[in-house]
Coordinates of C-alpha atoms in Angstrom, one line a residue:
Chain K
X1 CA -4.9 28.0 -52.0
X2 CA -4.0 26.5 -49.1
X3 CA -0.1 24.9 -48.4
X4 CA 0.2 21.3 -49.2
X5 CA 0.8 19.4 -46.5
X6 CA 3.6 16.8 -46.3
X7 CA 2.8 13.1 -45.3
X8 CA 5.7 13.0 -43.1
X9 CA 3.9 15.8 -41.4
X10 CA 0.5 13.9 -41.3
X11 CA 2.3 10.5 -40.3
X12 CA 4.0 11.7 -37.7
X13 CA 0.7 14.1 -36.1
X14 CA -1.1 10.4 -36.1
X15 CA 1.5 8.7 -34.7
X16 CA 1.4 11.3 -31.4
X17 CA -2.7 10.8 -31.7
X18 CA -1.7 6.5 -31.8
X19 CA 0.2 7.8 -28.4
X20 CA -2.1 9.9 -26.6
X21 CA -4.7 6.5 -27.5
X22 CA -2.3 4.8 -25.4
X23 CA -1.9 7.1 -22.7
X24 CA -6.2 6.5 -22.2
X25 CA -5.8 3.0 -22.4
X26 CA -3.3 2.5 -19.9
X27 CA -5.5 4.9 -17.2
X28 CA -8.6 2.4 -18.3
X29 CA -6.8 -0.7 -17.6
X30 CA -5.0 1.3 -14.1
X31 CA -8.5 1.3 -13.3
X32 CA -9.8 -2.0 -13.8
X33 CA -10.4 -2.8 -10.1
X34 CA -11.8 1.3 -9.1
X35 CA -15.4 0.9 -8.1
X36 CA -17.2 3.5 -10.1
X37 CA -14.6 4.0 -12.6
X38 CA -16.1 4.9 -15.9
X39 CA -13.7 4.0 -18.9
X40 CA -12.2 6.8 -21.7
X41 CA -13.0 5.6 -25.0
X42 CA -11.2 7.5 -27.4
X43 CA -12.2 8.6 -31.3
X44 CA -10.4 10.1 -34.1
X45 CA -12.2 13.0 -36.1
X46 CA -10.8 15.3 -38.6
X47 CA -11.3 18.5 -37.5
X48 CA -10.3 20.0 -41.3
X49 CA -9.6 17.9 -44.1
X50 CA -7.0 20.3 -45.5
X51 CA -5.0 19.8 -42.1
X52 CA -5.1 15.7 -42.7
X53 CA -4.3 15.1 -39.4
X54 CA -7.2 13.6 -36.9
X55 CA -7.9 15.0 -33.4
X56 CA -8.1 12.3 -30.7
X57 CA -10.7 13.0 -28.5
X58 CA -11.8 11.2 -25.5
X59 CA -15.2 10.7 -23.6
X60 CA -16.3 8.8 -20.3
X61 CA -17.9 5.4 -21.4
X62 CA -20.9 6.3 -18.8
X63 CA -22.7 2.6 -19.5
X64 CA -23.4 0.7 -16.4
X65 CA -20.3 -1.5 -15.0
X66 CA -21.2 -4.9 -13.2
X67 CA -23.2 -4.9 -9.6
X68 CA -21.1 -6.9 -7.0
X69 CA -22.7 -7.3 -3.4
X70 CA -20.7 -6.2 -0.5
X71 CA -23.6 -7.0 2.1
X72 CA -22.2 -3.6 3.5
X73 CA -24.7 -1.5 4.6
X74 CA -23.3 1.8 3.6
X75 CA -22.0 0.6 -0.1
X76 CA -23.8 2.5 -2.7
X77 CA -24.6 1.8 -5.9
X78 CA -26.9 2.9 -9.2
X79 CA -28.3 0.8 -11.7
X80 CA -29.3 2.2 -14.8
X81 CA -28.6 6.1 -15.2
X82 CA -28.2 8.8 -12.6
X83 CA -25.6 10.2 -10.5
X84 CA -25.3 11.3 -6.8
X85 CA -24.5 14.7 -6.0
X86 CA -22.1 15.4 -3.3
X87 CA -21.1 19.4 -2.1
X88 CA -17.2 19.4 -2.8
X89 CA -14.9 22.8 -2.1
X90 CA -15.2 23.3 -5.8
X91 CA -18.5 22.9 -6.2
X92 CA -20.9 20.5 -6.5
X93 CA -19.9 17.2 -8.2
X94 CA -22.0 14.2 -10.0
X95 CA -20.3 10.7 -8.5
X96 CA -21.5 7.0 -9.0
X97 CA -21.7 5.7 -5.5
X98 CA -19.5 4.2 -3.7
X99 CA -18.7 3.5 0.2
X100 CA -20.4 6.2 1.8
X101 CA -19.0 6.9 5.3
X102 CA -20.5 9.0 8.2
X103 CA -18.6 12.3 9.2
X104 CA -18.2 13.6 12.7
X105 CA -20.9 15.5 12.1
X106 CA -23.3 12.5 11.3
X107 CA -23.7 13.3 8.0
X108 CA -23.7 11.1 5.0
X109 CA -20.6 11.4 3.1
X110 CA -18.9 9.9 0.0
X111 CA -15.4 10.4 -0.9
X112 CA -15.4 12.7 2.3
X113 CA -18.1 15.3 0.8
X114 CA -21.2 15.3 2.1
X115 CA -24.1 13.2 0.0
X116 CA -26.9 16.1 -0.9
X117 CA -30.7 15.2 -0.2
X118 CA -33.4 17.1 -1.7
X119 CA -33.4 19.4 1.7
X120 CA -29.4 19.6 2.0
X121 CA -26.8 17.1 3.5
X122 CA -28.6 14.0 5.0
X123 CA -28.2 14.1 8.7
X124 CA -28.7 11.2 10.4
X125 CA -29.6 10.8 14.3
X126 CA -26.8 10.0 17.0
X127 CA -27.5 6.3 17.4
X128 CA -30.4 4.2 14.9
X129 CA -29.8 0.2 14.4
X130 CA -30.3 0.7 11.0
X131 CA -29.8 2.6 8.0
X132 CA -32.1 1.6 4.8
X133 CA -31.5 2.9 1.8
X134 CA -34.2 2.6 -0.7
X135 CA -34.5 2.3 -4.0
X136 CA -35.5 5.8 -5.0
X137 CA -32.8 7.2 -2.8
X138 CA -34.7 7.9 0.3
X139 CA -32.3 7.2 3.2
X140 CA -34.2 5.6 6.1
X141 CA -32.9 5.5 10.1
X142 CA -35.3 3.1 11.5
X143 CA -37.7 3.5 9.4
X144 CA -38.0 7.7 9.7
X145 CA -37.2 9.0 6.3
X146 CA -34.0 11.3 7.0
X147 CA -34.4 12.8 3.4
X148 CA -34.0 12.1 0.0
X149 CA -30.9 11.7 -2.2
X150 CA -30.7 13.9 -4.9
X151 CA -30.1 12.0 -8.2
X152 CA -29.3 13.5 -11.7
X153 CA -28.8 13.3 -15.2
X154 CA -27.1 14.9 -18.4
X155 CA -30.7 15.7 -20.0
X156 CA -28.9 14.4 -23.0
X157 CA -26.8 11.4 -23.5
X158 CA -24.9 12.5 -25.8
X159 CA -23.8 15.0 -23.7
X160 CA -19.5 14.6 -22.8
X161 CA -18.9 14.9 -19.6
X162 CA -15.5 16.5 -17.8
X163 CA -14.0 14.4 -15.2
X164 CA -12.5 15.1 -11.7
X165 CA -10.9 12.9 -9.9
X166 CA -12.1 10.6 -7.1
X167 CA -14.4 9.4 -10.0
X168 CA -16.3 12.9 -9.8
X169 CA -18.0 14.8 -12.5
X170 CA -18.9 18.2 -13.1
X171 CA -22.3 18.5 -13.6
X172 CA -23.4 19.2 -17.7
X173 CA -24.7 22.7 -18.2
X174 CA -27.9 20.4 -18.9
X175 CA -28.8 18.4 -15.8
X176 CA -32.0 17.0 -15.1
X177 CA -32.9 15.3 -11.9
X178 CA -33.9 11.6 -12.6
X179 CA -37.7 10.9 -11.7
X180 CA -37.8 9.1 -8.4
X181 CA -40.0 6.2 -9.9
X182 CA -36.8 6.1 -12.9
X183 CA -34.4 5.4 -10.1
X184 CA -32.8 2.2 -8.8
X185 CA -30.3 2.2 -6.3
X186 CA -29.0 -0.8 -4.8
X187 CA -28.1 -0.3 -0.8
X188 CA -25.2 -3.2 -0.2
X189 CA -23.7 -3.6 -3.5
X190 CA -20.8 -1.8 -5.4
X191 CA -20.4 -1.1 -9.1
X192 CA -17.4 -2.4 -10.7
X193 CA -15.4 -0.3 -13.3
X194 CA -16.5 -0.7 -16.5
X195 CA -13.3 -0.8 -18.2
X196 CA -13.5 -4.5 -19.4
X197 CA -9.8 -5.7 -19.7
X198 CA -10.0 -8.0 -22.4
X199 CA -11.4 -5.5 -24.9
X200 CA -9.3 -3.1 -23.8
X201 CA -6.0 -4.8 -24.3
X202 CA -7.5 -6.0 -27.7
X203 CA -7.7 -2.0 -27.6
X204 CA -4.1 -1.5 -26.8
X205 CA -2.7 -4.1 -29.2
X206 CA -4.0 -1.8 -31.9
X207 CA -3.2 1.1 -31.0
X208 CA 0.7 -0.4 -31.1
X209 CA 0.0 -2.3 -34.3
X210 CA -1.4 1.1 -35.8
X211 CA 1.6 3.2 -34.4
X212 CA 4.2 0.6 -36.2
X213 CA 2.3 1.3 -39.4
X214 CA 2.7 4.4 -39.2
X215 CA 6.2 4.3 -38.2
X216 CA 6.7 2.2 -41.7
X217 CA 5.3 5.2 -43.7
X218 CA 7.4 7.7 -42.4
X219 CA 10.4 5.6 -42.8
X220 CA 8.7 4.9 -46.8
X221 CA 8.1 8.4 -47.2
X222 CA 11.7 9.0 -46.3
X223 CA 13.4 6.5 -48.1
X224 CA 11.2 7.8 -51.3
X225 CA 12.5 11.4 -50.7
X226 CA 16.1 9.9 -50.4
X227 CA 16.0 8.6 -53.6
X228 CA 14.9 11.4 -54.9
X229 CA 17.5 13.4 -53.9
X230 CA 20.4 11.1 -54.5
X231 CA 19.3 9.8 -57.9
X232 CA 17.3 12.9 -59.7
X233 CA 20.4 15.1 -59.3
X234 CA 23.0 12.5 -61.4
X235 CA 24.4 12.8 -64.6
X236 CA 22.6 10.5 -67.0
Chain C
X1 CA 4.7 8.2 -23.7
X2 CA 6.2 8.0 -20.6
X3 CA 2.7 9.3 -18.8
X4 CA 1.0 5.8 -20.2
X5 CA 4.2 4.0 -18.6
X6 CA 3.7 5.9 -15.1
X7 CA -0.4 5.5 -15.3
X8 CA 0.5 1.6 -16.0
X9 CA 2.8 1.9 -12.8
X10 CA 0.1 3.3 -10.4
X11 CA -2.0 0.4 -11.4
X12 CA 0.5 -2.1 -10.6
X13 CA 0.8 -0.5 -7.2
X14 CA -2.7 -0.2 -6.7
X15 CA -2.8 -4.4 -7.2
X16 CA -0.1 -5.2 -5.1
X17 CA -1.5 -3.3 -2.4
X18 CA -4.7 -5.0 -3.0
X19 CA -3.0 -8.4 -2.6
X20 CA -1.6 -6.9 0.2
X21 CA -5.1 -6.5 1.8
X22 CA -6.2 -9.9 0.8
X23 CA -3.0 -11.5 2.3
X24 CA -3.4 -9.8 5.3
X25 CA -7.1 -11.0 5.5
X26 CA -6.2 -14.6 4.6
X27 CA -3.9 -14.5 7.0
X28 CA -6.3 -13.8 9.9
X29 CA -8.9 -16.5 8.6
X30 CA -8.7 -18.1 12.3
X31 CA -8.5 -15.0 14.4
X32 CA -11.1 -14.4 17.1
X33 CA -13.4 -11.4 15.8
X34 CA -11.3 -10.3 13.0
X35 CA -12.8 -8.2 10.5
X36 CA -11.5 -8.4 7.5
X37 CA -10.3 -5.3 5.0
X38 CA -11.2 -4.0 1.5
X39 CA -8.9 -1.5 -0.5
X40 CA -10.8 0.9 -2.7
X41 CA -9.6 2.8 -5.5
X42 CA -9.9 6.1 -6.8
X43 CA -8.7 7.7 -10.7
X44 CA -5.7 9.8 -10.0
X45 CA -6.1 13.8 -11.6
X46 CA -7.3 14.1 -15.1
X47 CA -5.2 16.5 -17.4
X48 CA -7.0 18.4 -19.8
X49 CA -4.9 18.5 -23.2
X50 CA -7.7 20.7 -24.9
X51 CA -10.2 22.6 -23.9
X52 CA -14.0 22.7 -25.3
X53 CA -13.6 24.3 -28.8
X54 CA -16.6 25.4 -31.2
X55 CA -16.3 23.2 -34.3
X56 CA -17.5 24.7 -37.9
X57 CA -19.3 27.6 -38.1
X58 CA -22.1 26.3 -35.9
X59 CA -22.1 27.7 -33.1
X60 CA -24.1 25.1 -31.5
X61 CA -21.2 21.9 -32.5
X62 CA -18.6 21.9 -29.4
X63 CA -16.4 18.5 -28.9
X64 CA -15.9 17.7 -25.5
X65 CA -12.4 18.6 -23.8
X66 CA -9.5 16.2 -24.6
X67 CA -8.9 14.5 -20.9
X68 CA -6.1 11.9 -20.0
X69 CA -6.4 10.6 -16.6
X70 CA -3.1 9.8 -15.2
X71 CA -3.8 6.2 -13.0
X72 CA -5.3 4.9 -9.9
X73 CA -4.9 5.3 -6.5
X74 CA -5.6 3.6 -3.0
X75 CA -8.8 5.6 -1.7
X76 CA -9.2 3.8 1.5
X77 CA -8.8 0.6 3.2
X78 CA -12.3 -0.3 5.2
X79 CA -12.7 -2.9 7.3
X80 CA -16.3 -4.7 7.1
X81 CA -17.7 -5.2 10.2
X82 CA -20.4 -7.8 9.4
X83 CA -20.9 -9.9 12.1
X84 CA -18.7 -13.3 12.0
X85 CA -20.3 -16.8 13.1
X86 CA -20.3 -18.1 16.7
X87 CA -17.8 -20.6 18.0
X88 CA -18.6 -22.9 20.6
X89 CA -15.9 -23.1 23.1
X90 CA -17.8 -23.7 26.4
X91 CA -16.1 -21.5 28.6
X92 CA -18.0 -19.2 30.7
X93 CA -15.5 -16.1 29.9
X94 CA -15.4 -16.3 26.6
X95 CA -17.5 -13.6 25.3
X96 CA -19.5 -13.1 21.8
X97 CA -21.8 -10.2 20.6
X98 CA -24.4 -10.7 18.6
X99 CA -25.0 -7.8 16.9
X100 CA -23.2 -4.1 17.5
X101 CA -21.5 -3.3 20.2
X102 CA -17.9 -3.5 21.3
X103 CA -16.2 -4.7 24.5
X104 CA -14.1 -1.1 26.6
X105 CA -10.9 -1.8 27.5
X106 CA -8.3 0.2 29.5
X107 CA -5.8 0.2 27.2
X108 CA -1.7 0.0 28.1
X109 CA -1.4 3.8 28.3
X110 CA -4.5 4.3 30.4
X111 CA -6.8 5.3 26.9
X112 CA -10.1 3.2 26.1
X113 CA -9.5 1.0 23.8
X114 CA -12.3 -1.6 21.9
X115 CA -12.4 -5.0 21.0
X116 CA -14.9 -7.7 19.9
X117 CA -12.7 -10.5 21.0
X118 CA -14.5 -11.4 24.3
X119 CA -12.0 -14.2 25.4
X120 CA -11.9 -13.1 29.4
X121 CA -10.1 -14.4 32.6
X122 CA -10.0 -13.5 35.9
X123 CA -6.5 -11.5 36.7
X124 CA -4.7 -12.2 39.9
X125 CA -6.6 -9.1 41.5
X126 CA -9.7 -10.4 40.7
X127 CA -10.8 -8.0 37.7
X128 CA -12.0 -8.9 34.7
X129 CA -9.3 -9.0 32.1
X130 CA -8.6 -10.0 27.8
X131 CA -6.1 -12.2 27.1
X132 CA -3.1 -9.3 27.3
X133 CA -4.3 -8.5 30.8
X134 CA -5.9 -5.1 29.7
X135 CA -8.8 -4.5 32.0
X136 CA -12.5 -4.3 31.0
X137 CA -14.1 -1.2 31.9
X138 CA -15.6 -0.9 34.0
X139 CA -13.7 -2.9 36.0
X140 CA -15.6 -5.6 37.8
X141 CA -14.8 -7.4 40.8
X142 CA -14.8 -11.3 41.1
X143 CA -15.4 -11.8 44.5
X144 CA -12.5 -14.5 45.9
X145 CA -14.9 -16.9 47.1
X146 CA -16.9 -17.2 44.2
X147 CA -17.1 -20.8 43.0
X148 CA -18.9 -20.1 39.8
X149 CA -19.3 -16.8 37.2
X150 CA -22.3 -16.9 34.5
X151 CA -23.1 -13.9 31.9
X152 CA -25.8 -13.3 31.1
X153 CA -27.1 -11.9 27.7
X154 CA -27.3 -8.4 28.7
X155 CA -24.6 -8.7 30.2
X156 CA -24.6 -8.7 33.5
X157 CA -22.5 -10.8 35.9
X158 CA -23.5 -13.2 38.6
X159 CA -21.2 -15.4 40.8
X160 CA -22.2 -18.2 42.8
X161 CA -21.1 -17.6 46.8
X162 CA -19.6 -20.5 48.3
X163 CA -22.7 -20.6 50.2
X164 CA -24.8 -21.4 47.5
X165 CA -26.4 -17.9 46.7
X166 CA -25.9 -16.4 43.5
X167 CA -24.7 -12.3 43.3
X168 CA -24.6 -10.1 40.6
X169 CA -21.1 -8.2 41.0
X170 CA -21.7 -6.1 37.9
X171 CA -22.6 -5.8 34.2
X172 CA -20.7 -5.2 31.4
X173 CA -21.0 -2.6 29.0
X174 CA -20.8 -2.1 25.5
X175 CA -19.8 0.7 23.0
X176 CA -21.0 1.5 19.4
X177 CA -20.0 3.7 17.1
X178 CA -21.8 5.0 13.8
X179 CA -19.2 4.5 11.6
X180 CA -17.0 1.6 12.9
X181 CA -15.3 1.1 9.4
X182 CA -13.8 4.3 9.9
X183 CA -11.9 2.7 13.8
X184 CA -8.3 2.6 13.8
X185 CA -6.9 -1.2 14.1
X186 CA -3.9 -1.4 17.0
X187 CA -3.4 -4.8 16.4
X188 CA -3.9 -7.5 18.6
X189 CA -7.9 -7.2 17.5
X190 CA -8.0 -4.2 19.2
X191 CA -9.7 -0.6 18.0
X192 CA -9.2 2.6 18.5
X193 CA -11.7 5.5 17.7
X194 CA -10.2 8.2 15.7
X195 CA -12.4 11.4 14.2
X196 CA -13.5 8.8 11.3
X197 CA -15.5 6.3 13.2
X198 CA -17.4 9.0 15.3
X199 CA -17.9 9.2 19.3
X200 CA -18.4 5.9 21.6
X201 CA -22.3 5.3 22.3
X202 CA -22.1 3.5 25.6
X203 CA -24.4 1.2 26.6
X204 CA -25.4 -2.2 27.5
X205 CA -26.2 -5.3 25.7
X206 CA -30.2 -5.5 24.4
X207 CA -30.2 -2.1 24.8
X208 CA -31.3 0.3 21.8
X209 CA -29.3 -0.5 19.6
X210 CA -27.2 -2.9 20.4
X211 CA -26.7 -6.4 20.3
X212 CA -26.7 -9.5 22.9
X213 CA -23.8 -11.1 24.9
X214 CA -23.8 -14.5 24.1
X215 CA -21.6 -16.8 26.9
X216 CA -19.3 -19.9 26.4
X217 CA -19.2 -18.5 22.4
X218 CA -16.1 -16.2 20.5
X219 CA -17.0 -14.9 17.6
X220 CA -14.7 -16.4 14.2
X221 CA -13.4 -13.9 11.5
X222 CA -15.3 -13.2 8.9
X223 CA -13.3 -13.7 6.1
X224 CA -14.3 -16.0 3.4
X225 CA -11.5 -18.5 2.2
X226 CA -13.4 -18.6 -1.5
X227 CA -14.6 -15.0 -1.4
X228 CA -10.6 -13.6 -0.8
X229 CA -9.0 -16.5 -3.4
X230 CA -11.5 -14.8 -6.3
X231 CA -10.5 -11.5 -5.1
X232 CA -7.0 -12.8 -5.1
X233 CA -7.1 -13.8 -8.6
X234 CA -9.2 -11.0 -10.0
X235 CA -6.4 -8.4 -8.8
X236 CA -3.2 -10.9 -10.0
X237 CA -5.0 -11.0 -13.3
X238 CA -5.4 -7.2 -13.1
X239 CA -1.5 -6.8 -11.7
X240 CA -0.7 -8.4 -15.4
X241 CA -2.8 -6.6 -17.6
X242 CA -1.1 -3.6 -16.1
X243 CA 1.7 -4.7 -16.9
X244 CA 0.8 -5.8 -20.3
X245 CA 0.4 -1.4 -21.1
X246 CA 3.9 -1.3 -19.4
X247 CA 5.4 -3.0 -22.8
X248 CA 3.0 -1.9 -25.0
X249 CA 3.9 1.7 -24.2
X250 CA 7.5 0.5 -24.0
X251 CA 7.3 -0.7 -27.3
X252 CA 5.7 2.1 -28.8
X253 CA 8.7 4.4 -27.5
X254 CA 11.2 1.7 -29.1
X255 CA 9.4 1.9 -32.6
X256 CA 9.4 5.7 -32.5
X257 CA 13.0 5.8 -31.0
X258 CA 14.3 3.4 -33.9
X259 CA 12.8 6.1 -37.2
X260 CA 16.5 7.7 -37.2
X261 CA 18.7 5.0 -38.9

């Protein structure tokens, strides 16, 4: 048999989950304007029904966010599914586009790692008038093919995946490289964050609402205990 | 709680510097060859709270780990060199490229500095010199008795004698860079290259690579009035919101503080 547990107990375990809720929100709306930023959405799941209390988990929302154009040529961006990869200190990292700048080394770089082709870091030549960028990731300098971005996949959507910052990811256990013909990248334009700030605060609101509930409970469930100790124990 | 009310905080910052940016580039609408700026964002470190766990007896049934990113922060502010329209001014000396390619200057401590404001005058020694009196390199020599200077557009320099003969005194180069977001401003439209924007290419105008020297033109900023005001409202709107979690977390603290009567 297992312990009963109290109500106080299970009010007050949701009311830290209504606050860790809020903690996501307020990074998701802190990010409204980071290109690339992919929101948290959180859920609630009991992990035992026994226990009463449910877990707050949280995943990255990896849906598409809005395409802006910059006209810039080295702003990045995907549409439809698909990640870059990029050779970090720690490893390498999945990122959504993005400003790519050029190191001193002429290579192709995003958030200061280099971009990774099919053959390695994409190189480019000293001096070109221009860099294309095409559709299926193969990075052009005048028209000579300077390699071929590498882009991949979760092989699963389902699949959660563990964020870094600098709007990295580490790569799921399960990546799959996106077919070339499956790609579409979009040299010149940026993708917004797709943490939409209306919903959100709609989001937010309740999340506070549900935290006063529970706050109402606790202070029922405490009032009933009072009673019961101040009235059971009198004389009749 | 308080983590939501800091992550609120590092999106308030990350707006008012944006507006910062936008200001700035408002600011400059009428400068010759300004370029204007764009601040970009990064998320701030995630915290795991929880780490993959194995649910049931399953083995296969894992929830993902419990991550709370903790805000936003400036990544970088990049200016965006697209190429701004051509004035008409008339004058011989002022300068526009069309295309890549930066003017060389000596700068005031003797180091090369760049500029794409081409607004030139003679100096009293007869060198070609910007508007603060810092010397194009190379420097070129306008003879005393020249009566007349045209520019071509590669760049090269003629006067007319006073006897009627035209001589070309010199031609003026021009630099590029492969990554001239990542040049340092100095102010005063002037650039500086720093390990960022790569080493100089010099060259001359029409050559590979680079662009023409168009005479009696300056080129305007590039900053678009409508294109800044939408950006302008997009990150006031976003300054509020973020403000908005500030007393909804604040709130939240109040309701949990007030349980003990």
């Amino acid at each position: 048999m297992t312990a009963p547990v109290s109500g106080l107990s299970i009010a007050a375990g949701a009311m830290r989950g209504a606050e860790r809720r809020m903690e996501v929100v307020a990074n998701n709306l802190a990010n409204v304007s980071t290109d690339g930023f992919k929101a948290e959405r959180t859920f609630a799941h009991l992990l035992d029904s026994v226990q009463g209390t449910p877990v707050i988990s949280a995943r990255a929302d990896i849906r598409q966010g809005d395409l802006r154009e910059t006209g810039a040529p080295l702003d990045l961006a995907f549409k439809g599914e698909g990640f870059a990869v990029v050779s970090t200190p720690r490893g390498e990292r999945w990122v959504r586009g993005g400003s790519l700048t050029i190191d001193p080394a002429n290579r192709l770089t995003l958030g200061g790692a280099p971009l990774l082709g099919e053959r390695g870091p994409i190189t480019l030549p000293a001096i070109y008038q221009q860099l294309t960028i095409q559709p299926d990731g193969t990075v052009l300098a005048d028209g000579t093919a300077m390699g071929r971005l590498r882009v991949e996949r979760a092989a699963t959507a389902a699949t959660a995946l563990e964020r870094e910052p600098q709007g990295t990811f580490v790569p799921s256990a399960d990546r799959a490289a996106v077919a070339p013909d499956a790609r579409a990248l979009r040299q010149g334009s940026l993708e917004s964050s797709n943490a939409e700030p209306v919903s959100t605060m709609v989001e937010m609101l309740g999340i506070q609402r549900h935290h006063a509930i529970l706050e109402k409970a606790i202070r029922v469930l405490d009032e009933t205990r009072g009673t019961a100790a101040s009235q059971l124990g009198k004389p009749v | 709680m308080n983590s939501a009310l800091r992550t609120a905080a590092t999106g308030m910052a990350a707006q008012q510097t944006r507006t910062e940016v936008i200001a700035n580039n408002l600011a400059n609408v009428n400068t010759t060859a300004f370029k204007r700026s764009r601040a970009s964002f990064e998320d701030l470190l995630y915290q795991s709270l929880r780490d993959v766990q194995v649910v049931g007896n399953a083995d296969a049934d894992t929830t993902a780990a419990v991550q709370v990113g903790r805000g936003v922060r400036l990544a970088s502010i990049n200016r965006m060199h697209a190429q701004g329209s051509l004035e008409q001014t008339g004058r011989p000396l002022d300068l526009a490229v069309e295309g890549e390619g930066f003017f060389a200057l000596r700068g005031p401590s003797g180091n090369p500095v760049y500029t794409r404001d081409g607004n030139f005058q003679v100096s009293d020694r007869g060198v070609l010199v910007n508007k603060a009196g810092l010397t194009l390199e190379p420097g070129i020599q306008i003879p005393d008795q020249a009566t007349e200077i045209s520019i071509g557009r590669t760049g090269i320099v003629s006067v007319l004698q006073n006897g009627g003969e035209l001589v070309e005194v010199g031609r003026i180069p021009l630099v590029r860079f492969p990554n001239a977001s990542g040049l340092m401003s100095l102010g005063e439209n002037l650039y500086q290259e720093t390990p960022a924007s790569g080493l100089p290419t010099h060259g001359a105008a029409e050559e590979e690579g680079f662009g023409h020297i168009v005479s009696g033109y300056l080129e305007s900023s590039n900053v678009e009035i409508v294109q800044e005001m939408v950006e302008m409202i997009s990150a006031q709107r976003a300054y509020e919101i973020n403000s908005k979690s500030v007393k909804a977390a604040d709130e939240m603290s109040e309701v949990a503080t007030q349980m003990i009567r």
